[in-house]
Amino acid sequence: MSAENITVSGIAGRYATALFDLAVSAKELDAVASDLATINSMMEENKDLARLVKSPIISRADQARAMGAVLEKLGVGDLVRRFVGTVAQNRRLFALAGMIGAYNQLLAAERGEVVARVSSAKKLSESQLNAVSAALKSAIGSDVSLESDVDESLIGGLVIKVGSRMVDNSIRTKLQNLKFAMKGVG
């Protein structure tokens, strides 16, 4: 499956497709993906940056200047820096996380990979992510690109989403099922 066969929609999809096309022509697919991963992890870790990205109160010029300074400090490549600058000038920074996700979907499709979203109660180590990836690869039969996030409400276990399929092996869900079963008994 190539990137031309995958559909990403909305604001995030349009911007991601434009960035993907620019990255293909510049032969910088992996560099852009790496830069976007750095930005995404920075937005997840730094609440001030997340506020800057989502705030409608901050002017577009201030957002563009602040993001430019952050990206410069992170050592992000020129293509991604110009892209984020354009996104900021167009007042679309609030959708940046979605753009990054859509870009990753396009990249995975280009590589023939399947994107799997893994949610866990605590941040997974690199070896744990590799183990999940290997298990998914054997179950699905194709390469898997993992996107992970932390959801403390899961208590423990994992929730894995691949396309329209979801496997919920979290303690939260097991407790909810037990609660429903106990209500049925009494």
Coordinates of N, CA, C and O in Angstrom, one line a residue:
M1 N 0.9 -1.2 0.0 CA 0.0 0.0 0.0 C 0.9 1.2 0.0 O 1.8 1.4 0.8
S2 N 0.7 2.1 -0.9 CA 1.5 3.3 -1.0 C 0.7 4.5 -0.4 O -0.5 4.4 -0.1
A3 N 1.4 5.6 -0.2 CA 0.8 6.8 0.5 C -0.3 7.3 -0.4 O -1.2 8.0 0.1
E4 N -0.3 7.0 -1.7 CA -1.4 7.6 -2.5 C -2.7 6.9 -2.3 O -3.8 7.4 -2.6
N5 N -2.7 5.7 -1.7 CA -3.9 4.9 -1.4 C -4.5 5.1 -0.1 O -5.5 4.6 0.2
I6 N -3.8 5.9 0.8 CA -4.3 6.1 2.1 C -5.0 7.5 2.2 O -4.6 8.4 1.5
T7 N -6.1 7.6 2.9 CA -6.8 8.8 3.0 C -6.6 9.4 4.4 O -6.9 8.8 5.4
V8 N -6.1 10.6 4.4 CA -6.1 11.4 5.7 C -7.0 12.6 5.4 O -6.9 13.2 4.3
S9 N -7.8 13.0 6.4 CA -8.8 14.1 6.1 C -8.7 15.2 7.1 O -7.9 15.1 8.1
G10 N -9.4 16.2 6.8 CA -9.5 17.4 7.7 C -8.2 18.3 7.5 O -7.4 18.1 6.6
I11 N -8.2 19.3 8.4 CA -7.0 20.2 8.3 C -5.7 19.5 8.5 O -4.8 19.7 7.7
A12 N -5.7 18.6 9.4 CA -4.4 17.9 9.7 C -4.0 17.1 8.5 O -2.8 17.1 8.1
G13 N -4.9 16.4 7.9 CA -4.6 15.6 6.7 C -4.1 16.4 5.5 O -3.2 16.0 4.8
R14 N -4.7 17.6 5.3 CA -4.3 18.4 4.2 C -2.9 18.9 4.4 O -2.0 18.8 3.5
Y15 N -2.6 19.4 5.6 CA -1.2 19.9 5.9 C -0.2 18.7 5.8 O 0.9 18.9 5.3
A16 N -0.6 17.6 6.4 CA 0.3 16.4 6.4 C 0.6 16.0 5.0 O 1.8 15.6 4.7
T17 N -0.4 15.9 4.2 CA -0.2 15.5 2.8 C 0.8 16.5 2.1 O 1.7 16.1 1.3
A18 N 0.6 17.8 2.3 CA 1.5 18.8 1.7 C 2.9 18.6 2.2 O 3.9 18.6 1.4
L19 N 3.1 18.4 3.5 CA 4.5 18.2 4.1 C 5.0 16.9 3.5 O 6.2 16.8 3.2
F20 N 4.2 15.8 3.4 CA 4.7 14.6 2.9 C 5.2 14.7 1.4 O 6.3 14.2 1.1
D21 N 4.4 15.4 0.6 CA 4.8 15.7 -0.8 C 6.1 16.4 -0.8 O 7.0 16.1 -1.7
L22 N 6.3 17.5 0.0 CA 7.5 18.2 0.1 C 8.7 17.3 0.5 O 9.8 17.4 0.0
A23 N 8.5 16.5 1.5 CA 9.5 15.6 2.0 C 9.9 14.6 0.9 O 11.1 14.3 0.8
V24 N 9.0 14.1 0.1 CA 9.3 13.2 -0.9 C 10.1 13.8 -2.0 O 11.2 13.3 -2.4
S25 N 9.8 15.1 -2.4 CA 10.5 15.8 -3.4 C 11.9 16.1 -2.9 O 12.9 16.2 -3.7
A26 N 12.1 16.4 -1.6 CA 13.4 16.8 -1.1 C 14.1 15.5 -0.6 O 15.3 15.6 -0.2
K27 N 13.5 14.3 -0.8 CA 14.1 13.1 -0.3 C 14.5 13.1 1.2 O 15.6 12.7 1.6
E28 N 13.6 13.7 2.0 CA 13.9 13.8 3.4 C 12.8 13.2 4.3 O 12.5 13.7 5.4
L29 N 12.2 12.1 3.8 CA 11.1 11.5 4.5 C 11.5 11.1 6.0 O 10.8 11.4 6.9
D30 N 12.6 10.5 6.1 CA 13.1 10.0 7.5 C 13.5 11.2 8.3 O 13.2 11.2 9.6
A31 N 14.2 12.2 7.8 CA 14.6 13.3 8.6 C 13.4 14.1 9.1 O 13.3 14.5 10.2
V32 N 12.4 14.3 8.2 CA 11.1 15.0 8.6 C 10.4 14.2 9.7 O 10.0 14.7 10.7
A33 N 10.3 12.9 9.5 CA 9.7 12.0 10.5 C 10.4 12.1 11.9 O 9.7 12.2 12.9
S34 N 11.7 12.2 11.9 CA 12.5 12.3 13.1 C 12.2 13.6 13.7 O 12.0 13.7 15.0
D35 N 12.2 14.7 12.9 CA 12.0 16.0 13.5 C 10.6 16.1 14.1 O 10.4 16.7 15.1
L36 N 9.6 15.6 13.4 CA 8.2 15.6 13.9 C 8.1 14.8 15.2 O 7.3 15.2 16.1
A37 N 8.8 13.7 15.3 CA 8.8 12.9 16.5 C 9.3 13.7 17.7 O 8.8 13.7 18.8
T38 N 10.4 14.4 17.4 CA 11.0 15.3 18.4 C 10.0 16.4 18.9 O 9.9 16.6 20.1
I39 N 9.4 17.0 17.9 CA 8.4 18.0 18.2 C 7.2 17.4 19.0 O 6.8 18.0 20.0
N40 N 6.7 16.3 18.6 CA 5.6 15.7 19.3 C 5.9 15.3 20.7 O 5.2 15.6 21.6
S41 N 7.1 14.7 20.9 CA 7.5 14.3 22.3 C 7.7 15.6 23.1 O 7.3 15.6 24.3
M42 N 8.2 16.6 22.6 CA 8.4 17.9 23.3 C 7.0 18.5 23.7 O 6.9 19.0 24.8
M43 N 6.0 18.4 22.8 CA 4.7 18.9 23.1 C 4.0 18.1 24.2 O 3.3 18.6 25.0
E44 N 4.3 16.8 24.2 CA 3.7 15.9 25.3 C 4.4 16.2 26.6 O 3.7 16.1 27.7
E45 N 5.7 16.5 26.6 CA 6.4 16.6 27.9 C 6.3 18.0 28.5 O 6.4 18.2 29.7
N46 N 6.2 19.1 27.6 CA 6.3 20.4 28.0 C 4.9 21.1 28.0 O 4.4 21.4 26.9
K47 N 4.3 21.3 29.1 CA 2.9 21.8 29.2 C 2.9 23.3 28.6 O 1.9 23.7 28.0
D48 N 4.0 24.0 28.8 CA 4.0 25.4 28.3 C 3.9 25.4 26.8 O 3.3 26.2 26.2
L49 N 4.7 24.5 26.2 CA 4.7 24.4 24.7 C 3.3 24.0 24.2 O 2.8 24.5 23.2
A50 N 2.7 23.0 24.9 CA 1.4 22.6 24.6 C 0.4 23.7 24.7 O -0.5 23.9 23.8
R51 N 0.5 24.5 25.7 CA -0.4 25.7 25.8 C -0.1 26.7 24.7 O -1.1 27.3 24.2
L52 N 1.1 26.9 24.3 CA 1.5 27.8 23.2 C 0.8 27.4 21.9 O 0.2 28.2 21.2
V53 N 0.9 26.1 21.7 CA 0.3 25.5 20.4 C -1.2 25.6 20.4 O -1.8 25.9 19.3
K54 N -1.8 25.4 21.5 CA -3.3 25.4 21.5 C -4.0 26.7 21.9 O -5.2 26.8 21.7
S55 N -3.3 27.7 22.3 CA -3.9 28.9 22.8 C -4.3 29.8 21.6 O -3.5 30.2 20.8
P56 N -5.6 30.2 21.6 CA -6.1 31.2 20.6 C -5.8 32.6 21.0 O -5.9 33.5 20.2
I57 N -5.3 32.8 22.2 CA -5.1 34.2 22.7 C -3.8 34.7 22.2 O -3.6 35.9 21.9
I58 N -2.8 33.9 22.1 CA -1.4 34.3 21.6 C -1.5 34.6 20.1 O -2.0 33.8 19.3
S59 N -0.9 35.8 19.8 CA -1.0 36.2 18.4 C -0.2 35.3 17.5 O 0.7 34.6 17.9
R60 N -0.6 35.3 16.2 CA 0.1 34.4 15.2 C 1.6 34.7 15.1 O 2.4 33.8 15.0
A61 N 1.9 36.0 15.2 CA 3.3 36.4 15.1 C 4.1 35.9 16.3 O 5.2 35.4 16.2
D62 N 3.5 36.0 17.5 CA 4.2 35.5 18.7 C 4.3 34.0 18.7 O 5.4 33.4 19.1
Q63 N 3.3 33.3 18.2 CA 3.4 31.8 18.1 C 4.5 31.4 17.1 O 5.2 30.5 17.4
A64 N 4.5 32.1 16.0 CA 5.5 31.8 15.0 C 6.9 32.0 15.5 O 7.8 31.2 15.3
R65 N 7.1 33.2 16.2 CA 8.4 33.5 16.8 C 8.8 32.5 17.9 O 10.0 32.0 17.9
A66 N 7.9 32.1 18.7 CA 8.2 31.2 19.8 C 8.5 29.8 19.3 O 9.4 29.2 19.7
M67 N 7.7 29.3 18.3 CA 7.9 28.0 17.7 C 9.2 28.0 17.0 O 10.0 27.0 17.0
G68 N 9.5 29.1 16.3 CA 10.8 29.2 15.6 C 12.0 29.1 16.5 O 13.0 28.3 16.2
A69 N 11.9 29.7 17.7 CA 13.0 29.6 18.7 C 13.1 28.2 19.2 O 14.2 27.7 19.4
V70 N 12.0 27.6 19.5 CA 12.0 26.2 20.1 C 12.6 25.3 19.1 O 13.4 24.4 19.4
L71 N 12.1 25.4 17.8 CA 12.6 24.5 16.8 C 14.1 24.7 16.5 O 14.8 23.7 16.2
E72 N 14.5 25.9 16.6 CA 16.0 26.2 16.4 C 16.8 25.5 17.5 O 17.8 24.9 17.3
K73 N 16.3 25.6 18.7 CA 16.9 25.0 19.9 C 17.0 23.5 19.8 O 18.0 22.9 20.2
L74 N 15.9 22.9 19.2 CA 15.8 21.5 19.1 C 16.7 21.0 17.9 O 16.9 19.8 17.8
G75 N 17.1 21.9 17.0 CA 17.9 21.5 15.9 C 17.1 20.8 14.8 O 17.6 20.0 14.1
V76 N 15.9 21.3 14.6 CA 15.0 20.7 13.6 C 15.4 21.2 12.3 O 15.9 22.4 12.1
G77 N 15.2 20.4 11.2 CA 15.6 20.7 9.9 C 14.8 21.9 9.3 O 13.7 22.3 9.8
D78 N 15.4 22.4 8.2 CA 14.8 23.6 7.6 C 13.4 23.4 7.0 O 12.5 24.2 7.2
L79 N 13.1 22.2 6.4 CA 11.8 21.9 5.9 C 10.7 21.9 7.0 O 9.7 22.6 6.8
V80 N 11.0 21.3 8.1 CA 10.0 21.2 9.1 C 9.9 22.6 9.8 O 8.8 23.0 10.2
R81 N 11.0 23.3 9.9 CA 10.9 24.7 10.5 C 10.0 25.6 9.7 O 9.2 26.3 10.2
R82 N 10.2 25.5 8.3 CA 9.4 26.4 7.5 C 7.9 25.9 7.5 O 7.0 26.7 7.5
F83 N 7.7 24.6 7.6 CA 6.4 24.0 7.6 C 5.6 24.5 8.9 O 4.5 25.0 8.8
V84 N 6.3 24.4 10.0 CA 5.7 24.8 11.3 C 5.4 26.3 11.3 O 4.4 26.8 11.8
G85 N 6.3 27.1 10.7 CA 6.2 28.5 10.5 C 4.9 28.9 9.7 O 4.1 29.7 10.1
T86 N 4.7 28.1 8.6 CA 3.5 28.3 7.8 C 2.3 28.0 8.6 O 1.3 28.7 8.5
V87 N 2.3 26.9 9.3 CA 1.2 26.4 10.1 C 0.9 27.5 11.2 O -0.3 27.8 11.4
A88 N 1.9 28.1 11.8 CA 1.7 29.1 12.8 C 1.1 30.4 12.1 O 0.1 31.0 12.7
Q89 N 1.6 30.8 11.0 CA 1.1 32.0 10.3 C -0.4 31.8 9.9 O -1.1 32.7 9.8
N90 N -0.8 30.5 9.6 CA -2.2 30.3 9.2 C -3.1 29.9 10.4 O -4.2 29.5 10.2
R91 N -2.6 30.1 11.6 CA -3.3 29.9 12.9 C -3.8 28.5 13.0 O -5.0 28.2 13.3
R92 N -3.0 27.5 12.6 CA -3.4 26.1 12.6 C -2.5 25.3 13.6 O -2.5 24.1 13.5
L93 N -1.8 25.9 14.5 CA -0.9 25.2 15.4 C -1.7 24.2 16.3 O -1.2 23.2 16.7
F94 N -2.9 24.5 16.6 CA -3.8 23.7 17.4 C -3.9 22.3 16.8 O -4.1 21.3 17.5
A95 N -3.7 22.2 15.5 CA -3.9 20.9 14.8 C -2.5 20.2 14.5 O -2.4 19.2 13.8
L96 N -1.4 20.7 15.1 CA -0.1 20.2 14.8 C 0.1 18.7 15.2 O 0.7 17.9 14.5
A97 N -0.4 18.3 16.4 CA -0.3 16.9 16.8 C -1.1 16.0 15.8 O -0.6 14.9 15.4
G98 N -2.2 16.4 15.3 CA -2.9 15.7 14.3 C -2.2 15.6 13.0 O -2.2 14.6 12.3
M99 N -1.5 16.7 12.6 CA -0.7 16.7 11.4 C 0.5 15.7 11.5 O 0.8 15.0 10.5
I100 N 1.1 15.7 12.7 CA 2.2 14.7 12.9 C 1.7 13.3 12.8 O 2.3 12.4 12.1
G101 N 0.5 13.0 13.4 CA -0.1 11.7 13.3 C -0.4 11.3 11.8 O -0.2 10.2 11.4
A102 N -1.0 12.2 11.1 CA -1.4 12.0 9.7 C -0.1 11.8 8.8 O -0.1 10.9 8.0
Y103 N 1.0 12.6 9.1 CA 2.2 12.4 8.4 C 2.8 11.0 8.6 O 3.2 10.3 7.7
N104 N 2.7 10.5 9.9 CA 3.2 9.2 10.2 C 2.4 8.1 9.5 O 2.9 7.1 9.1
Q105 N 1.1 8.3 9.4 CA 0.2 7.4 8.6 C 0.7 7.3 7.2 O 0.8 6.2 6.6
L106 N 0.9 8.4 6.6 CA 1.3 8.5 5.2 C 2.7 7.8 5.0 O 2.9 7.0 4.1
L107 N 3.6 8.1 5.9 CA 4.9 7.5 5.9 C 4.8 5.9 6.0 O 5.5 5.2 5.3
A108 N 4.0 5.5 7.0 CA 3.8 4.1 7.2 C 3.3 3.4 5.9 O 3.7 2.3 5.5
A109 N 2.3 4.0 5.3 CA 1.7 3.5 4.1 C 2.7 3.4 3.0 O 2.8 2.4 2.2
E110 N 3.6 4.4 2.9 CA 4.6 4.5 1.9 C 5.6 3.3 2.1 O 6.1 2.7 1.1
R111 N 5.9 3.0 3.3 CA 6.8 1.9 3.6 C 6.2 0.5 3.6 O 6.8 -0.5 3.9
G112 N 4.8 0.5 3.5 CA 4.1 -0.8 3.6 C 3.9 -1.3 5.0 O 3.7 -2.5 5.2
E113 N 3.9 -0.3 5.9 CA 3.7 -0.7 7.3 C 2.3 -0.4 7.8 O 1.6 0.3 7.1
V114 N 1.9 -1.0 8.9 CA 0.6 -0.8 9.5 C 0.9 0.0 10.7 O 1.8 -0.2 11.5
V115 N 0.1 1.1 11.0 CA 0.3 1.9 12.2 C -0.6 1.3 13.3 O -1.7 1.1 13.2
A116 N 0.1 1.1 14.4 CA -0.6 0.6 15.6 C -0.4 1.6 16.8 O 0.7 2.2 17.0
R117 N -1.5 1.9 17.4 CA -1.5 2.9 18.6 C -1.5 2.1 19.9 O -2.4 1.3 20.1
V118 N -0.5 2.2 20.7 CA -0.4 1.5 21.9 C -0.5 2.5 23.1 O 0.2 3.4 23.2
S119 N -1.5 2.2 24.0 CA -1.7 3.0 25.2 C -1.4 2.2 26.4 O -1.8 1.0 26.4
S120 N -0.7 2.7 27.3 CA -0.3 2.0 28.5 C -0.4 2.9 29.7 O -0.4 4.1 29.6
A121 N -0.4 2.3 30.9 CA -0.5 3.1 32.1 C 0.8 3.9 32.4 O 0.7 4.9 33.0
K122 N 1.9 3.3 32.0 CA 3.2 3.9 32.2 C 3.9 3.9 30.9 O 3.7 3.1 30.1
K123 N 4.9 4.8 30.8 CA 5.7 4.9 29.5 C 6.4 3.5 29.4 O 7.1 3.0 30.3
L124 N 6.3 3.0 28.1 CA 7.0 1.7 27.8 C 8.4 1.9 27.5 O 8.8 2.9 26.8
S125 N 9.3 1.0 27.9 CA 10.7 1.1 27.5 C 10.9 0.7 26.1 O 9.9 0.1 25.4
E126 N 12.0 0.9 25.5 CA 12.3 0.6 24.1 C 12.2 -0.9 23.9 O 11.7 -1.4 22.9
S127 N 12.7 -1.7 24.9 CA 12.6 -3.2 24.7 C 11.1 -3.7 24.8 O 10.8 -4.6 24.1
Q128 N 10.3 -3.0 25.6 CA 8.9 -3.4 25.7 C 8.2 -3.1 24.3 O 7.4 -3.8 23.8
L129 N 8.5 -1.9 23.8 CA 7.9 -1.5 22.5 C 8.4 -2.4 21.4 O 7.6 -2.8 20.5
N130 N 9.6 -2.9 21.4 CA 10.1 -3.8 20.4 C 9.4 -5.1 20.6 O 9.1 -5.8 19.5
A131 N 9.1 -5.6 21.8 CA 8.4 -6.8 22.0 C 7.0 -6.7 21.5 O 6.5 -7.7 20.8
V132 N 6.3 -5.6 21.7 CA 4.9 -5.4 21.2 C 4.9 -5.4 19.7 O 4.1 -6.0 19.1
S133 N 5.9 -4.7 19.2 CA 6.0 -4.6 17.7 C 6.2 -6.0 17.1 O 5.6 -6.3 16.1
A134 N 7.1 -6.8 17.7 CA 7.4 -8.1 17.1 C 6.1 -9.0 17.2 O 5.8 -9.7 16.3
A135 N 5.4 -8.9 18.4 CA 4.2 -9.7 18.5 C 3.1 -9.3 17.5 O 2.4 -10.1 16.9
L136 N 3.0 -8.0 17.3 CA 2.0 -7.5 16.3 C 2.4 -7.9 14.9 O 1.5 -8.2 14.1
K137 N 3.7 -7.8 14.6 CA 4.2 -8.2 13.3 C 3.8 -9.6 13.0 O 3.4 -10.0 11.9
S138 N 4.0 -10.5 14.0 CA 3.7 -11.9 13.7 C 2.2 -12.2 13.6 O 1.7 -13.0 12.9
A139 N 1.4 -11.4 14.4 CA 0.0 -11.5 14.3 C -0.7 -11.0 13.0 O -1.6 -11.6 12.5
I140 N -0.1 -9.8 12.6 CA -0.7 -9.2 11.4 C -0.1 -9.7 10.1 O -0.7 -9.7 9.1
G141 N 1.2 -9.9 10.2 CA 1.9 -10.4 9.0 C 2.5 -9.3 8.2 O 3.0 -9.6 7.1
S142 N 2.6 -8.1 8.7 CA 3.3 -7.1 8.0 C 4.1 -6.2 9.0 O 3.8 -6.3 10.2
D143 N 4.9 -5.4 8.5 CA 5.7 -4.5 9.4 C 4.7 -3.6 10.2 O 3.7 -3.2 9.6
V144 N 5.1 -3.2 11.4 CA 4.2 -2.4 12.2 C 5.0 -1.1 12.7 O 6.1 -1.2 13.1
S145 N 4.4 0.0 12.6 CA 4.9 1.2 13.1 C 4.1 1.6 14.3 O 2.9 1.7 14.3
L146 N 4.8 1.7 15.5 CA 4.1 2.0 16.7 C 4.1 3.4 17.1 O 5.1 4.1 16.9
E147 N 2.9 3.9 17.6 CA 2.8 5.2 18.2 C 2.3 4.8 19.6 O 1.3 4.2 19.8
S148 N 3.0 5.3 20.6 CA 2.7 5.0 22.0 C 2.3 6.3 22.7 O 2.8 7.3 22.5
D149 N 1.4 6.1 23.7 CA 1.0 7.2 24.6 C 0.7 6.6 26.0 O 0.6 5.4 26.1
V150 N 0.7 7.5 26.9 CA 0.4 7.1 28.3 C -1.0 7.5 28.7 O -1.3 8.7 28.6
D151 N -1.7 6.6 29.3 CA -3.1 6.8 29.8 C -3.1 6.2 31.2 O -3.3 5.0 31.3
E152 N -2.9 7.0 32.2 CA -2.8 6.5 33.6 C -4.1 5.9 34.1 O -4.1 5.1 35.0
S153 N -5.2 6.2 33.5 CA -6.5 5.7 33.9 C -6.6 4.2 33.6 O -7.5 3.5 34.1
L154 N -5.7 3.6 32.8 CA -5.8 2.2 32.4 C -5.4 1.4 33.6 O -5.7 0.2 33.6
I155 N -4.7 1.9 34.6 CA -4.2 1.3 35.8 C -3.0 0.3 35.5 O -2.0 0.3 36.1
G156 N -3.2 -0.5 34.5 CA -2.1 -1.4 34.0 C -2.6 -2.1 32.7 O -3.7 -1.9 32.3
G157 N -1.7 -2.8 32.1 CA -2.0 -3.5 30.8 C -1.9 -2.5 29.6 O -1.3 -1.5 29.8
L158 N -2.4 -3.0 28.5 CA -2.3 -2.2 27.3 C -3.6 -2.2 26.5 O -4.4 -3.0 26.7
V159 N -3.7 -1.1 25.7 CA -4.8 -1.0 24.7 C -4.1 -0.8 23.4 O -3.3 0.2 23.3
I160 N -4.3 -1.7 22.5 CA -3.7 -1.6 21.2 C -4.7 -1.4 20.1 O -5.7 -2.2 20.0
K161 N -4.6 -0.4 19.3 CA -5.5 -0.1 18.1 C -4.7 -0.3 16.8 O -3.7 0.4 16.7
V162 N -5.2 -1.1 16.0 CA -4.6 -1.3 14.6 C -5.7 -1.1 13.6 O -6.6 -2.0 13.6
G163 N -5.7 0.0 12.9 CA -6.8 0.3 12.0 C -8.1 0.4 12.8 O -8.2 1.1 13.7
S164 N -9.1 -0.4 12.4 CA -10.4 -0.4 13.1 C -10.5 -1.4 14.2 O -11.5 -1.5 14.9
R165 N -9.5 -2.2 14.4 CA -9.5 -3.2 15.4 C -8.8 -2.7 16.7 O -7.9 -1.9 16.6
M166 N -9.3 -3.1 17.8 CA -8.8 -2.7 19.1 C -8.7 -3.9 20.1 O -9.7 -4.7 20.1
V167 N -7.6 -4.1 20.7 CA -7.5 -5.1 21.8 C -7.3 -4.3 23.1 O -6.3 -3.6 23.2
D168 N -8.2 -4.5 24.0 CA -8.1 -3.8 25.3 C -7.8 -4.8 26.4 O -8.7 -5.6 26.8
N169 N -6.6 -4.8 26.8 CA -6.2 -5.8 27.9 C -5.8 -5.0 29.1 O -4.8 -5.3 29.8
S170 N -6.5 -3.9 29.4 CA -6.2 -3.1 30.5 C -6.9 -3.6 31.8 O -7.9 -4.2 31.7
I171 N -6.3 -3.2 32.9 CA -6.9 -3.6 34.2 C -8.2 -2.8 34.4 O -9.1 -3.4 34.9
R172 N -8.2 -1.6 33.9 CA -9.5 -0.8 34.0 C -10.6 -1.5 33.4 O -11.7 -1.7 34.0
T173 N -10.5 -2.0 32.2 CA -11.5 -2.8 31.5 C -11.9 -4.1 32.2 O -13.0 -4.4 32.3
K174 N -10.9 -4.8 32.7 CA -11.1 -6.0 33.4 C -11.9 -5.7 34.7 O -12.8 -6.5 35.0
L175 N -11.6 -4.6 35.4 CA -12.4 -4.3 36.6 C -13.8 -3.9 36.3 O -14.7 -4.2 37.0
Q176 N -14.0 -3.2 35.1 CA -15.3 -2.8 34.7 C -16.1 -4.0 34.4 O -17.3 -4.1 34.7
N177 N -15.5 -5.0 33.7 CA -16.2 -6.2 33.3 C -16.6 -7.0 34.5 O -17.7 -7.6 34.6
L178 N -15.7 -7.1 35.5 CA -16.0 -7.7 36.8 C -17.1 -7.1 37.5 O -18.0 -7.7 38.1
K179 N -17.1 -5.8 37.5 CA -18.2 -5.0 38.2 C -19.5 -5.3 37.5 O -20.5 -5.5 38.2
F180 N -19.6 -5.3 36.2 CA -20.8 -5.7 35.5 C -21.3 -7.1 35.8 O -22.4 -7.4 35.9
A181 N -20.3 -8.0 35.8 CA -20.6 -9.4 36.1 C -21.2 -9.5 37.5 O -22.1 -10.3 37.8
M182 N -20.6 -8.8 38.5 CA -21.1 -8.9 39.9 C -22.5 -8.3 40.0 O -23.3 -8.8 40.8
K183 N -22.8 -7.3 39.2 CA -24.1 -6.7 39.3 C -25.2 -7.7 38.8 O -26.3 -7.7 39.3
G184 N -24.8 -8.5 37.8 CA -25.7 -9.5 37.2 C -25.9 -10.6 38.2 O -27.0 -11.2 38.2
V185 N -25.0 -10.9 39.1 CA -25.2 -12.0 40.1 C -26.1 -11.6 41.2 O -26.9 -12.4 41.6
G186 N -26.0 -10.4 41.7 CA -26.7 -9.9 42.9 C -28.0 -9.5 42.5 O -29.1 -9.6 42.9

